[in-house]
mmCIF file of C-alpha atoms and ligand atoms in Angstrom:
data_model
loop_
_atom_site.group_PDB
_atom_site.id
_atom_site.type_symbol
_atom_site.label_atom_id
_atom_site.label_comp_id
_atom_site.label_asym_id
_atom_site.label_seq_id
_atom_site.Cartn_x
_atom_site.Cartn_y
_atom_site.Cartn_z
ATOM 1 C CA MET E 1 -9.260 -22.586 -20.924
ATOM 2 C CA ARG E 2 -6.192 -21.340 -19.274
ATOM 3 C CA VAL E 3 -4.175 -19.383 -21.517
ATOM 4 C CA ILE E 4 -0.091 -18.971 -21.188
ATOM 5 C CA VAL E 5 0.627 -15.102 -22.177
ATOM 6 C CA THR E 6 4.358 -13.917 -22.522
ATOM 7 C CA GLY E 7 4.885 -10.169 -21.930
ATOM 8 C CA GLY E 8 1.591 -9.798 -20.582
ATOM 9 C CA ALA E 9 2.576 -6.108 -18.561
ATOM 10 C CA GLY E 10 3.679 -4.551 -22.706
ATOM 11 C CA PHE E 11 0.921 -2.357 -24.079
ATOM 12 C CA ILE E 12 -0.367 -5.318 -26.311
ATOM 13 C CA GLY E 13 -0.159 -8.304 -24.041
ATOM 14 C CA SER E 14 -1.638 -6.050 -21.456
ATOM 15 C CA ALA E 15 -4.207 -5.255 -23.587
ATOM 16 C CA LEU E 16 -5.047 -8.976 -24.459
ATOM 17 C CA VAL E 17 -4.994 -10.032 -20.360
ATOM 18 C CA ARG E 18 -8.024 -7.649 -19.703
ATOM 19 C CA HIS E 19 -9.581 -8.862 -22.267
ATOM 20 C CA LEU E 20 -8.678 -12.609 -22.045
ATOM 21 C CA VAL E 21 -8.899 -12.634 -18.287
ATOM 22 C CA LEU E 22 -11.822 -10.164 -18.282
ATOM 23 C CA GLU E 23 -14.974 -10.831 -21.103
ATOM 24 C CA GLN E 24 -13.448 -14.229 -21.885
ATOM 25 C CA GLY E 25 -13.106 -14.773 -18.014
ATOM 26 C CA TYR E 26 -10.419 -17.316 -19.580
ATOM 27 C CA GLU E 27 -7.148 -18.455 -16.331
ATOM 28 C CA VAL E 28 -4.705 -16.655 -17.318
ATOM 29 C CA LEU E 29 -0.440 -16.352 -16.758
ATOM 30 C CA ASN E 30 0.975 -13.471 -17.378
ATOM 31 C CA VAL E 31 4.879 -14.360 -17.857
ATOM 32 C CA ASP E 32 7.393 -10.889 -17.880
ATOM 33 C CA ALA E 33 10.942 -10.698 -17.434
ATOM 34 C CA LEU E 34 9.501 -6.765 -16.106
ATOM 35 C CA THR E 35 12.216 -4.726 -19.098
ATOM 36 C CA TYR E 36 11.976 -1.524 -19.767
ATOM 37 C CA ALA E 37 8.810 -1.989 -21.472
ATOM 38 C CA GLY E 38 7.287 -3.878 -18.464
ATOM 39 C CA TYR E 39 4.209 -2.287 -16.459
ATOM 40 C CA LEU E 40 2.234 -3.767 -13.416
ATOM 41 C CA PRO E 41 0.238 -0.580 -13.354
ATOM 42 C CA SER E 42 -1.734 -1.525 -16.860
ATOM 43 C CA LEU E 43 -2.483 -4.984 -15.367
ATOM 44 C CA LYS E 44 -4.518 -3.296 -12.470
ATOM 45 C CA ALA E 45 -7.827 -3.673 -13.830
ATOM 46 C CA VAL E 46 -6.824 -7.641 -13.345
ATOM 47 C CA ASP E 47 -5.052 -7.532 -10.266
ATOM 48 C CA GLY E 48 -6.882 -9.719 -7.245
ATOM 49 C CA LYS E 49 -8.440 -11.917 -10.246
ATOM 50 C CA SER E 50 -9.005 -15.224 -9.014
ATOM 51 C CA ASN E 51 -8.772 -15.774 -12.542
ATOM 52 C CA TYR E 52 -5.356 -13.831 -13.183
ATOM 53 C CA ARG E 53 -1.727 -14.949 -12.123
ATOM 54 C CA PHE E 54 1.679 -13.445 -12.345
ATOM 55 C CA VAL E 55 5.150 -15.866 -12.595
ATOM 56 C CA HIS E 56 7.910 -12.737 -13.029
ATOM 57 C CA ALA E 57 9.785 -14.894 -15.219
ATOM 58 C CA ASN E 58 12.025 -14.876 -19.215
ATOM 59 C CA ILE E 59 11.340 -15.804 -21.357
ATOM 60 C CA CYS E 60 15.100 -17.560 -22.034
ATOM 61 C CA ASP E 61 15.375 -18.651 -18.707
ATOM 62 C CA ARG E 62 14.101 -22.520 -19.842
ATOM 63 C CA ALA E 63 14.017 -24.096 -16.657
ATOM 64 C CA ALA E 64 11.202 -21.118 -14.873
ATOM 65 C CA MET E 65 9.706 -21.633 -18.204
ATOM 66 C CA GLU E 66 9.341 -25.859 -17.890
ATOM 67 C CA ARG E 67 8.223 -24.394 -14.693
ATOM 68 C CA ALA E 68 5.433 -22.673 -16.020
ATOM 69 C CA VAL E 69 4.555 -24.768 -17.986
ATOM 70 C CA ALA E 70 4.084 -27.816 -15.449
ATOM 71 C CA ASP E 71 2.679 -26.426 -12.476
ATOM 72 C CA PHE E 72 0.447 -23.462 -15.030
ATOM 73 C CA ARG E 73 -1.212 -26.518 -17.804
ATOM 74 C CA PRO E 74 -1.524 -24.163 -20.994
ATOM 75 C CA ASP E 75 -3.941 -24.682 -23.625
ATOM 76 C CA ARG E 76 -2.636 -22.471 -25.319
ATOM 77 C CA ILE E 77 0.647 -21.006 -24.957
ATOM 78 C CA MET E 78 0.607 -16.922 -26.792
ATOM 79 C CA HIS E 79 3.680 -15.589 -26.878
ATOM 80 C CA LEU E 80 3.806 -11.205 -27.334
ATOM 81 C CA ALA E 81 7.437 -10.815 -24.798
ATOM 82 C CA ALA E 82 9.731 -9.781 -27.287
ATOM 83 C CA GLU E 83 11.928 -5.862 -27.305
ATOM 84 C CA SER E 84 9.588 -4.294 -29.763
ATOM 85 C CA HIS E 85 11.423 -0.277 -30.102
ATOM 86 C CA VAL E 86 12.472 -0.614 -33.806
ATOM 87 C CA ASP E 87 14.648 2.437 -32.790
ATOM 88 C CA ARG E 88 16.252 0.458 -29.527
ATOM 89 C CA SER E 89 17.146 -1.933 -31.879
ATOM 90 C CA ILE E 90 19.236 0.502 -33.714
ATOM 91 C CA THR E 91 21.953 1.134 -30.917
ATOM 92 C CA GLY E 92 21.457 -2.129 -28.756
ATOM 93 C CA ALA E 93 19.995 -5.137 -31.208
ATOM 94 C CA ALA E 94 22.002 -7.594 -28.491
ATOM 95 C CA ASP E 95 18.520 -7.413 -26.572
ATOM 96 C CA PHE E 96 16.301 -7.813 -29.359
ATOM 97 C CA ILE E 97 19.026 -11.000 -30.774
ATOM 98 C CA GLN E 98 18.305 -12.918 -27.053
ATOM 99 C CA THR E 99 14.749 -12.630 -26.412
ATOM 100 C CA ASN E 100 13.198 -12.424 -29.947
ATOM 101 C CA VAL E 101 15.281 -14.673 -31.037
ATOM 102 C CA ILE E 102 16.652 -17.604 -27.813
ATOM 103 C CA GLY E 103 13.683 -16.364 -26.716
ATOM 104 C CA THR E 104 11.325 -17.867 -28.422
ATOM 105 C CA PHE E 105 13.196 -20.576 -29.598
ATOM 106 C CA THR E 106 13.945 -21.723 -25.395
ATOM 107 C CA LEU E 107 10.243 -20.984 -25.198
ATOM 108 C CA LEU E 108 9.453 -23.029 -28.617
ATOM 109 C CA GLU E 109 11.072 -25.800 -27.115
ATOM 110 C CA THR E 110 9.633 -26.012 -23.922
ATOM 111 C CA ALA E 111 6.391 -25.298 -25.375
ATOM 112 C CA ARG E 112 7.485 -28.730 -27.630
ATOM 113 C CA GLY E 113 8.347 -31.351 -24.301
ATOM 114 C CA TYR E 114 5.491 -29.731 -22.522
ATOM 115 C CA TRP E 115 2.774 -30.286 -25.089
ATOM 116 C CA SER E 116 4.694 -34.208 -26.269
ATOM 117 C CA GLY E 117 3.525 -35.690 -23.145
ATOM 118 C CA LEU E 118 0.117 -34.404 -23.729
ATOM 119 C CA GLY E 119 -2.506 -37.288 -24.103
ATOM 120 C CA SER E 120 -4.042 -37.653 -27.420
ATOM 121 C CA ALA E 121 -7.149 -35.216 -27.089
ATOM 122 C CA ALA E 122 -4.718 -32.534 -25.623
ATOM 123 C CA LYS E 123 -2.984 -32.724 -28.065
ATOM 124 C CA GLU E 124 -4.459 -31.594 -30.471
ATOM 125 C CA ALA E 125 -6.378 -28.848 -29.133
ATOM 126 C CA PHE E 126 -2.663 -27.218 -27.970
ATOM 127 C CA ARG E 127 -2.048 -23.987 -30.083
ATOM 128 C CA PHE E 128 1.469 -21.729 -29.751
ATOM 129 C CA LEU E 129 0.071 -18.484 -31.060
ATOM 130 C CA HIS E 130 2.961 -16.700 -32.526
ATOM 131 C CA VAL E 131 2.940 -12.683 -32.013
ATOM 132 C CA SER E 132 4.839 -11.205 -34.900
ATOM 133 C CA THR E 133 4.185 -7.277 -36.590
ATOM 134 C CA ASP E 134 4.389 -6.793 -40.040
ATOM 135 C CA GLU E 135 7.667 -5.038 -40.354
ATOM 136 C CA VAL E 136 9.477 -7.821 -41.354
ATOM 137 C CA TYR E 137 8.012 -8.317 -44.578
ATOM 138 C CA GLY E 138 10.588 -4.892 -45.061
ATOM 139 C CA SER E 139 8.236 -1.621 -47.170
ATOM 140 C CA LEU E 140 6.323 -1.128 -49.313
ATOM 141 C CA GLY E 141 6.275 1.714 -51.876
ATOM 142 C CA ASP E 142 3.306 3.430 -52.637
ATOM 143 C CA ASP E 143 1.045 0.941 -54.005
ATOM 144 C CA GLY E 144 0.314 -2.127 -52.715
ATOM 145 C CA LEU E 145 -0.092 -4.584 -49.389
ATOM 146 C CA PHE E 146 1.390 -7.163 -47.580
ATOM 147 C CA THR E 147 -0.310 -10.003 -47.872
ATOM 148 C CA GLU E 148 0.246 -13.860 -46.319
ATOM 149 C CA GLU E 149 3.005 -14.819 -48.844
ATOM 150 C CA THR E 150 4.801 -11.386 -49.994
ATOM 151 C CA PRO E 151 8.366 -12.727 -49.125
ATOM 152 C CA TYR E 152 10.293 -11.464 -45.690
ATOM 153 C CA ASP E 153 12.669 -8.545 -46.389
ATOM 154 C CA PRO E 154 13.389 -6.740 -42.712
ATOM 155 C CA SER E 155 15.198 -3.725 -42.794
ATOM 156 C CA SER E 156 16.153 -3.147 -39.741
ATOM 157 C CA PRO E 157 17.663 -5.178 -36.312
ATOM 158 C CA TYR E 158 13.674 -5.267 -35.049
ATOM 159 C CA SER E 159 12.133 -6.117 -37.326
ATOM 160 C CA ALA E 160 14.596 -9.088 -38.795
ATOM 161 C CA SER E 161 15.251 -10.521 -35.195
ATOM 162 C CA LYS E 162 10.903 -10.772 -35.288
ATOM 163 C CA ALA E 163 11.617 -12.438 -38.928
ATOM 164 C CA SER E 164 14.168 -15.420 -36.985
ATOM 165 C CA SER E 165 11.694 -15.541 -34.392
ATOM 166 C CA ASP E 166 8.717 -16.648 -37.266
ATOM 167 C CA HIS E 167 11.435 -18.550 -38.919
ATOM 168 C CA LEU E 168 11.993 -20.424 -35.307
ATOM 169 C CA ALA E 169 7.995 -20.890 -34.818
ATOM 170 C CA LYS E 170 7.182 -22.454 -38.448
ATOM 171 C CA ALA E 171 9.723 -24.607 -38.452
ATOM 172 C CA TRP E 172 9.823 -26.385 -35.380
ATOM 173 C CA GLN E 173 5.465 -26.518 -36.484
ATOM 174 C CA ARG E 174 6.445 -28.637 -39.659
ATOM 175 C CA THR E 175 9.865 -30.450 -38.551
ATOM 176 C CA TYR E 176 8.480 -31.452 -34.605
ATOM 177 C CA GLY E 177 4.481 -30.674 -35.884
ATOM 178 C CA LEU E 178 3.794 -28.347 -32.723
ATOM 179 C CA PRO E 179 1.203 -26.596 -33.199
ATOM 180 C CA VAL E 180 1.376 -23.155 -34.097
ATOM 181 C CA VAL E 181 -0.052 -20.321 -35.733
ATOM 182 C CA VAL E 182 1.442 -17.028 -36.615
ATOM 183 C CA SER E 183 0.069 -14.092 -36.596
ATOM 184 C CA ASN E 184 1.281 -10.274 -38.837
ATOM 185 C CA CYS E 185 0.517 -7.356 -36.936
ATOM 186 C CA SER E 186 0.195 -3.779 -38.172
ATOM 187 C CA ASN E 187 1.238 -0.863 -35.699
ATOM 188 C CA ASN E 188 -1.007 -0.806 -32.375
ATOM 189 C CA TYR E 189 -1.792 2.277 -30.953
ATOM 190 C CA GLY E 190 -4.557 3.286 -27.572
ATOM 191 C CA PRO E 191 -4.237 3.562 -24.103
ATOM 192 C CA TYR E 192 -1.288 1.915 -21.771
ATOM 193 C CA HIS E 193 1.453 2.370 -24.432
ATOM 194 C CA TYR E 194 5.279 3.393 -23.627
ATOM 195 C CA PRO E 195 5.196 6.986 -24.008
ATOM 196 C CA GLU E 196 8.274 6.354 -26.515
ATOM 197 C CA LYS E 197 6.401 5.190 -29.819
ATOM 198 C CA LEU E 198 5.199 8.356 -31.640
ATOM 199 C CA ILE E 199 1.060 8.424 -30.324
ATOM 200 C CA PRO E 200 1.831 8.145 -26.366
ATOM 201 C CA LEU E 201 3.800 10.760 -27.489
ATOM 202 C CA THR E 202 2.891 13.731 -29.629
ATOM 203 C CA ILE E 203 -0.127 12.836 -26.812
ATOM 204 C CA LEU E 204 1.844 14.091 -23.316
ATOM 205 C CA ASN E 205 3.980 16.246 -25.187
ATOM 206 C CA ALA E 206 1.878 18.488 -26.839
ATOM 207 C CA LEU E 207 0.030 17.958 -23.821
ATOM 208 C CA ALA E 208 3.393 20.172 -21.560
ATOM 209 C CA GLY E 209 3.705 21.924 -24.626
ATOM 210 C CA ALA E 210 7.259 20.845 -25.599
ATOM 211 C CA ARG E 211 8.005 19.433 -29.242
ATOM 212 C CA LEU E 212 6.164 17.599 -30.953
ATOM 213 C CA PRO E 213 9.322 16.203 -33.568
ATOM 214 C CA VAL E 214 9.204 13.827 -36.379
ATOM 215 C CA TYR E 215 11.348 11.801 -38.733
ATOM 216 C CA GLY E 216 12.484 13.503 -41.481
ATOM 217 C CA LYS E 217 9.568 15.013 -43.694
ATOM 218 C CA GLY E 218 6.487 12.281 -41.541
ATOM 219 C CA GLU E 219 6.074 10.810 -45.224
ATOM 220 C CA ASN E 220 5.774 7.539 -43.734
ATOM 221 C CA VAL E 221 2.639 5.507 -43.667
ATOM 222 C CA ARG E 222 1.921 4.057 -41.195
ATOM 223 C CA ASP E 223 -1.384 1.199 -40.609
ATOM 224 C CA TRP E 224 -3.014 2.198 -38.340
ATOM 225 C CA LEU E 225 -4.770 -0.707 -35.631
ATOM 226 C CA PHE E 226 -6.300 -0.532 -32.464
ATOM 227 C CA VAL E 227 -5.115 -2.564 -29.757
ATOM 228 C CA GLU E 228 -7.928 -4.295 -28.212
ATOM 229 C CA ASP E 229 -8.929 -4.900 -31.991
ATOM 230 C CA HIS E 230 -5.806 -6.387 -31.934
ATOM 231 C CA ALA E 231 -6.229 -8.248 -28.557
ATOM 232 C CA ARG E 232 -9.887 -9.714 -30.223
ATOM 233 C CA ALA E 233 -8.029 -10.732 -33.164
ATOM 234 C CA LEU E 234 -5.137 -12.222 -31.722
ATOM 235 C CA ASP E 235 -8.148 -13.739 -29.200
ATOM 236 C CA LEU E 236 -9.615 -15.298 -32.487
ATOM 237 C CA ILE E 237 -6.941 -16.823 -35.175
ATOM 238 C CA ALA E 238 -5.712 -18.569 -31.282
ATOM 239 C CA GLU E 239 -9.489 -20.947 -31.551
ATOM 240 C CA ARG E 240 -8.991 -21.059 -34.837
ATOM 241 C CA GLY E 241 -6.089 -20.129 -36.736
ATOM 242 C CA ARG E 242 -6.073 -22.916 -38.498
ATOM 243 C CA VAL E 243 -2.453 -24.972 -37.576
ATOM 244 C CA GLY E 244 0.922 -23.778 -39.788
ATOM 245 C CA GLU E 245 -1.228 -21.156 -41.117
ATOM 246 C CA THR E 246 -0.269 -17.331 -40.879
ATOM 247 C CA TYR E 247 -2.721 -14.359 -40.219
ATOM 248 C CA ASN E 248 -1.680 -10.508 -40.972
ATOM 249 C CA VAL E 249 -3.501 -7.890 -38.886
ATOM 250 C CA GLY E 250 -5.237 -4.760 -40.056
ATOM 251 C CA GLY E 251 -7.005 -1.974 -39.708
ATOM 252 C CA ARG E 252 -7.391 -0.697 -43.313
ATOM 253 C CA ASN E 253 -5.607 2.311 -41.777
ATOM 254 C CA GLU E 254 -2.797 3.661 -44.042
ATOM 255 C CA ARG E 255 -1.801 7.273 -42.885
ATOM 256 C CA ARG E 256 1.635 9.810 -43.006
ATOM 257 C CA ASN E 257 3.617 10.642 -39.792
ATOM 258 C CA ILE E 258 3.137 14.362 -40.024
ATOM 259 C CA GLU E 259 -1.276 13.556 -40.412
ATOM 260 C CA VAL E 260 -1.493 11.068 -37.763
ATOM 261 C CA VAL E 261 0.596 14.093 -35.418
ATOM 262 C CA ARG E 262 -1.258 17.416 -37.026
ATOM 263 C CA ARG E 263 -4.820 14.791 -36.471
ATOM 264 C CA ILE E 264 -3.578 14.293 -32.693
ATOM 265 C CA CYS E 265 -3.040 17.784 -32.408
ATOM 266 C CA GLY E 266 -7.139 18.927 -33.517
ATOM 267 C CA VAL E 267 -8.069 16.567 -31.019
ATOM 268 C CA LEU E 268 -6.329 17.956 -27.669
ATOM 269 C CA ASP E 269 -6.644 21.563 -29.737
ATOM 270 C CA GLU E 270 -10.731 21.145 -29.631
ATOM 271 C CA LEU E 271 -10.393 18.813 -26.333
ATOM 272 C CA VAL E 272 -7.913 20.980 -24.358
ATOM 273 C CA PRO E 273 -7.792 24.284 -25.944
ATOM 274 C CA GLY E 274 -4.653 25.922 -25.509
ATOM 275 C CA ASN E 275 -2.520 29.670 -26.499
ATOM 276 C CA ARG E 276 -2.140 28.910 -30.192
ATOM 277 C CA PRO E 277 -2.290 25.851 -31.380
ATOM 278 C CA ARG E 278 -0.665 22.341 -31.004
ATOM 279 C CA GLU E 279 0.275 22.130 -34.239
ATOM 280 C CA GLU E 280 3.276 25.700 -33.817
ATOM 281 C CA LEU E 281 4.738 22.858 -32.145
ATOM 282 C CA ILE E 282 5.307 20.165 -34.838
ATOM 283 C CA GLU E 283 10.065 20.030 -35.483
ATOM 284 C CA PHE E 284 10.972 17.807 -38.005
ATOM 285 C CA VAL E 285 14.080 16.244 -37.038
ATOM 286 C CA THR E 286 16.296 13.812 -38.615
ATOM 287 C CA ASP E 287 15.311 10.334 -40.270
ATOM 288 C CA ARG E 288 15.816 6.739 -38.474
ATOM 289 C CA PRO E 289 18.059 4.498 -40.593
ATOM 290 C CA GLY E 290 17.147 2.703 -42.588
ATOM 291 C CA HIS E 291 12.979 4.126 -42.316
ATOM 292 C CA ASP E 292 10.572 1.866 -44.421
ATOM 293 C CA VAL E 293 8.782 3.730 -46.124
ATOM 294 C CA ARG E 294 4.759 2.632 -46.319
ATOM 295 C CA TYR E 295 3.285 -0.784 -44.185
ATOM 296 C CA ALA E 296 -0.171 -1.172 -45.429
ATOM 297 C CA ILE E 297 -1.743 -5.362 -44.455
ATOM 298 C CA ASP E 298 -4.319 -7.529 -46.365
ATOM 299 C CA ALA E 299 -6.405 -8.339 -43.875
ATOM 300 C CA THR E 300 -8.463 -10.552 -46.387
ATOM 301 C CA LYS E 301 -7.633 -13.994 -45.216
ATOM 302 C CA LEU E 302 -8.600 -13.135 -41.346
ATOM 303 C CA GLU E 303 -11.458 -11.566 -41.694
ATOM 304 C CA THR E 304 -12.977 -13.362 -44.740
ATOM 305 C CA GLU E 305 -11.810 -17.000 -43.114
ATOM 306 C CA LEU E 306 -11.894 -16.249 -39.316
ATOM 307 C CA GLY E 307 -15.090 -13.250 -39.732
ATOM 308 C CA TRP E 308 -12.492 -10.699 -38.310
ATOM 309 C CA ARG E 309 -13.395 -7.131 -38.416
ATOM 310 C CA ALA E 310 -11.223 -4.514 -36.597
ATOM 311 C CA GLN E 311 -14.501 -1.585 -34.570
ATOM 312 C CA GLU E 312 -12.043 1.582 -34.234
ATOM 313 C CA ASP E 313 -10.961 3.271 -37.373
ATOM 314 C CA PHE E 314 -8.862 5.531 -37.123
ATOM 315 C CA ASP E 315 -10.482 8.712 -35.782
ATOM 316 C CA THR E 316 -12.887 6.785 -33.331
ATOM 317 C CA GLY E 317 -9.030 4.964 -31.863
ATOM 318 C CA ILE E 318 -7.494 8.105 -31.760
ATOM 319 C CA ALA E 319 -10.194 10.244 -29.997
ATOM 320 C CA LYS E 320 -10.254 7.076 -27.568
ATOM 321 C CA THR E 321 -6.556 6.715 -27.044
ATOM 322 C CA VAL E 322 -6.351 10.658 -26.516
ATOM 323 C CA GLN E 323 -8.775 11.017 -24.107
ATOM 324 C CA TRP E 324 -7.208 7.631 -22.028
ATOM 325 C CA TYR E 325 -4.679 10.142 -22.259
ATOM 326 C CA LEU E 326 -5.839 13.337 -20.260
ATOM 327 C CA ASP E 327 -8.172 11.080 -17.673
ATOM 328 C CA ASN E 328 -5.373 8.780 -17.034
ATOM 329 C CA GLU E 329 -2.094 11.295 -15.981
ATOM 330 C CA TRP E 330 -1.820 8.523 -12.908
ATOM 331 C CA TRP E 331 -0.916 6.274 -15.420
ATOM 332 C CA TRP E 332 1.433 7.585 -17.130
ATOM 333 C CA ARG E 333 3.215 10.469 -15.178
ATOM 334 C CA PRO E 334 5.628 7.604 -13.579
ATOM 335 C CA LEU E 335 6.287 6.380 -17.308
ATOM 336 C CA ARG E 336 7.256 10.192 -18.134
ATOM 337 C CA GLU E 337 9.553 11.185 -15.227
ATOM 338 C CA ARG E 338 11.748 7.784 -16.737
ATOM 339 C CA TYR E 339 11.328 8.352 -19.758
ATOM 340 C CA ALA E 340 10.856 12.577 -20.410
ATOM 341 C CA GLY E 341 10.722 11.352 -24.401
ATOM 342 C CA GLN E 342 14.716 12.578 -25.365
ATOM 343 C CA ARG E 343 15.700 10.736 -28.813
ATOM 344 C CA LEU E 344 16.807 7.353 -29.590
ATOM 345 C CA GLY E 345 18.095 5.122 -32.595
ATOM 346 C CA LEU E 346 21.223 7.599 -33.849
ATOM 347 C CA LEU E 347 23.555 5.356 -34.997
ATOM 348 C CA ASN E 348 26.660 7.655 -33.472
ATOM 349 C CA SER E 349 24.931 7.001 -29.856
ATOM 350 C CA SER E 350 25.193 3.138 -30.470
ATOM 351 C CA LYS E 351 26.599 0.375 -28.861
ATOM 352 C CA SER E 352 26.930 -2.946 -29.366
HETATM 353 N N1 LIG C 1 3.384 -2.381 -31.015
HETATM 354 C C1 LIG C 1 3.155 -2.634 -32.675
HETATM 355 O O1 LIG C 1 2.548 -1.953 -32.388
HETATM 356 C C2 LIG C 1 3.260 -4.399 -32.632
HETATM 357 C C3 LIG C 1 2.610 -4.636 -33.940
HETATM 358 C C4 LIG C 1 2.127 -5.948 -34.520
HETATM 359 C C5 LIG C 1 3.812 -6.708 -33.599
HETATM 360 N N2 LIG C 1 3.669 -6.717 -32.830
HETATM 361 C C6 LIG C 1 4.373 -7.541 -31.117
HETATM 362 O O2 LIG C 1 3.277 -7.319 -30.629
HETATM 363 C C7 LIG C 1 4.278 -8.534 -28.975
HETATM 364 C C8 LIG C 1 4.071 -6.526 -28.632
HETATM 365 O O3 LIG C 1 4.479 -5.614 -28.330
HETATM 366 P P1 LIG C 1 4.249 -4.385 -27.263
HETATM 367 O O4 LIG C 1 4.180 -3.020 -27.777
HETATM 368 O O5 LIG C 1 3.125 -5.611 -26.693
HETATM 369 O O6 LIG C 1 6.536 -4.691 -27.076
HETATM 370 P P2 LIG C 1 5.961 -3.662 -25.753
HETATM 371 O O7 LIG C 1 7.869 -3.968 -25.592
HETATM 372 O O8 LIG C 1 5.510 -3.239 -25.064
HETATM 373 O O9 LIG C 1 6.264 -5.250 -24.170
HETATM 374 C C9 LIG C 1 6.614 -6.439 -24.425
HETATM 375 C C10 LIG C 1 6.746 -7.201 -22.979
HETATM 376 O O10 LIG C 1 7.686 -8.030 -23.259
HETATM 377 C C11 LIG C 1 7.824 -8.436 -21.411
HETATM 378 N N3 LIG C 1 9.656 -9.353 -21.716
HETATM 379 C C12 LIG C 1 10.617 -8.168 -22.526
HETATM 380 N N4 LIG C 1 11.263 -9.086 -23.045
HETATM 381 C C13 LIG C 1 11.228 -10.180 -22.172
HETATM 382 C C14 LIG C 1 11.851 -11.080 -22.208
HETATM 383 N N5 LIG C 1 13.374 -11.545 -21.998
HETATM 384 N N6 LIG C 1 11.154 -12.275 -21.767
HETATM 385 C C15 LIG C 1 9.989 -12.107 -20.600
HETATM 386 N N7 LIG C 1 9.049 -11.364 -20.281
HETATM 387 C C16 LIG C 1 9.824 -10.076 -21.010
HETATM 388 C C17 LIG C 1 8.474 -6.880 -21.059
HETATM 389 O O11 LIG C 1 8.838 -6.534 -19.999
HETATM 390 C C18 LIG C 1 6.896 -6.091 -21.828
HETATM 391 O O12 LIG C 1 5.946 -6.212 -21.227
HETATM 392 C C19 LIG C 1 5.319 -8.147 -29.711
HETATM 393 O O13 LIG C 1 6.218 -9.000 -29.795
HETATM 394 C C20 LIG C 1 5.600 -6.723 -30.621
HETATM 395 O O14 LIG C 1 7.101 -7.532 -31.687
HETATM 396 C C21 LIG C 1 4.191 -4.893 -31.772
#
């Protein structure tokens, strides 16, 4: 099995590359532009393996994508490269439109050209997995879950750009017959998570005794999934998902943001006792503009049709994650020096 992973130097992409190279023994080509979010130390475990290769390239560069595909001749393309941080999309949407929309278009066209030239068995077996987010569905109230039939209703420049890319991927399947499958996943957490996102930021600030910013009143609910469970789901969807279908991926682990932050404080207080409870570092700050209230995934289709189950619940996953950050300062220290936790995504700091 030969797999191209785009965005393999990012948080989820690197978990997927580690899974495919080390657990599955697949031949993997990682195509990544190494933006601020791409970090090759996340791939230390696969570096030097004979079944792993890296190409430094931008998915918007058609010639580079055509070269990568022609040289590597993949059985699958798993497309994760994206601008992914909602706060950054509020103050700088242009990169999101470029990578998430134009980049996905470029990759779909590249894949279509390559796939059209395959022999009939390879053509039948080829898959393009487009990896997306539950944020395309907008916001839920107190009840209900996102299913694959929930209408799209994105709120942020990030989720709107991902929604656009989902529509492109589905259209390339319906119009050209490209064997596309789409996955929409809830919030991920786990090892190798860039310290601008809520969970790693909270862990590292709490360790440093720095304030723990919580947007609004911390009432926003997210459905948390351990990243390695997501990597296993993506592999399964690419292997057995039906062409033209969407699969929602989620851990059935809804938590309010304030509960997440308190839980991290509790775990850290046990593992590395401080002078006072770390909860005292919590500080409520101005909410994110357009902040969706609640996301929650109905993963029944993935569970019943493909037999996937999350192996971690939030309590086991967060304990593993905190321990990982304690054990892997070599990984996060250089990133903290680049980004120390300053606030992103306030409207008065916009550039276009
Ligand atoms: N993080 C989550 O909770 C979550 C949840 C559901 C879905 N997703 C989706 O999963 C995918 C991966 O998310 P992540 O959290 O790992 O993102 P990330 O920001 O950690 O990593 C993105 C990777 O893509 C690369 N990249 C960005 N622009 C590129 C370009 N133009 N060309 C080539 N490479 C480029 C970056 O260098 C980086 O390595 C994204 O498509 C995201 O929308 C993320």
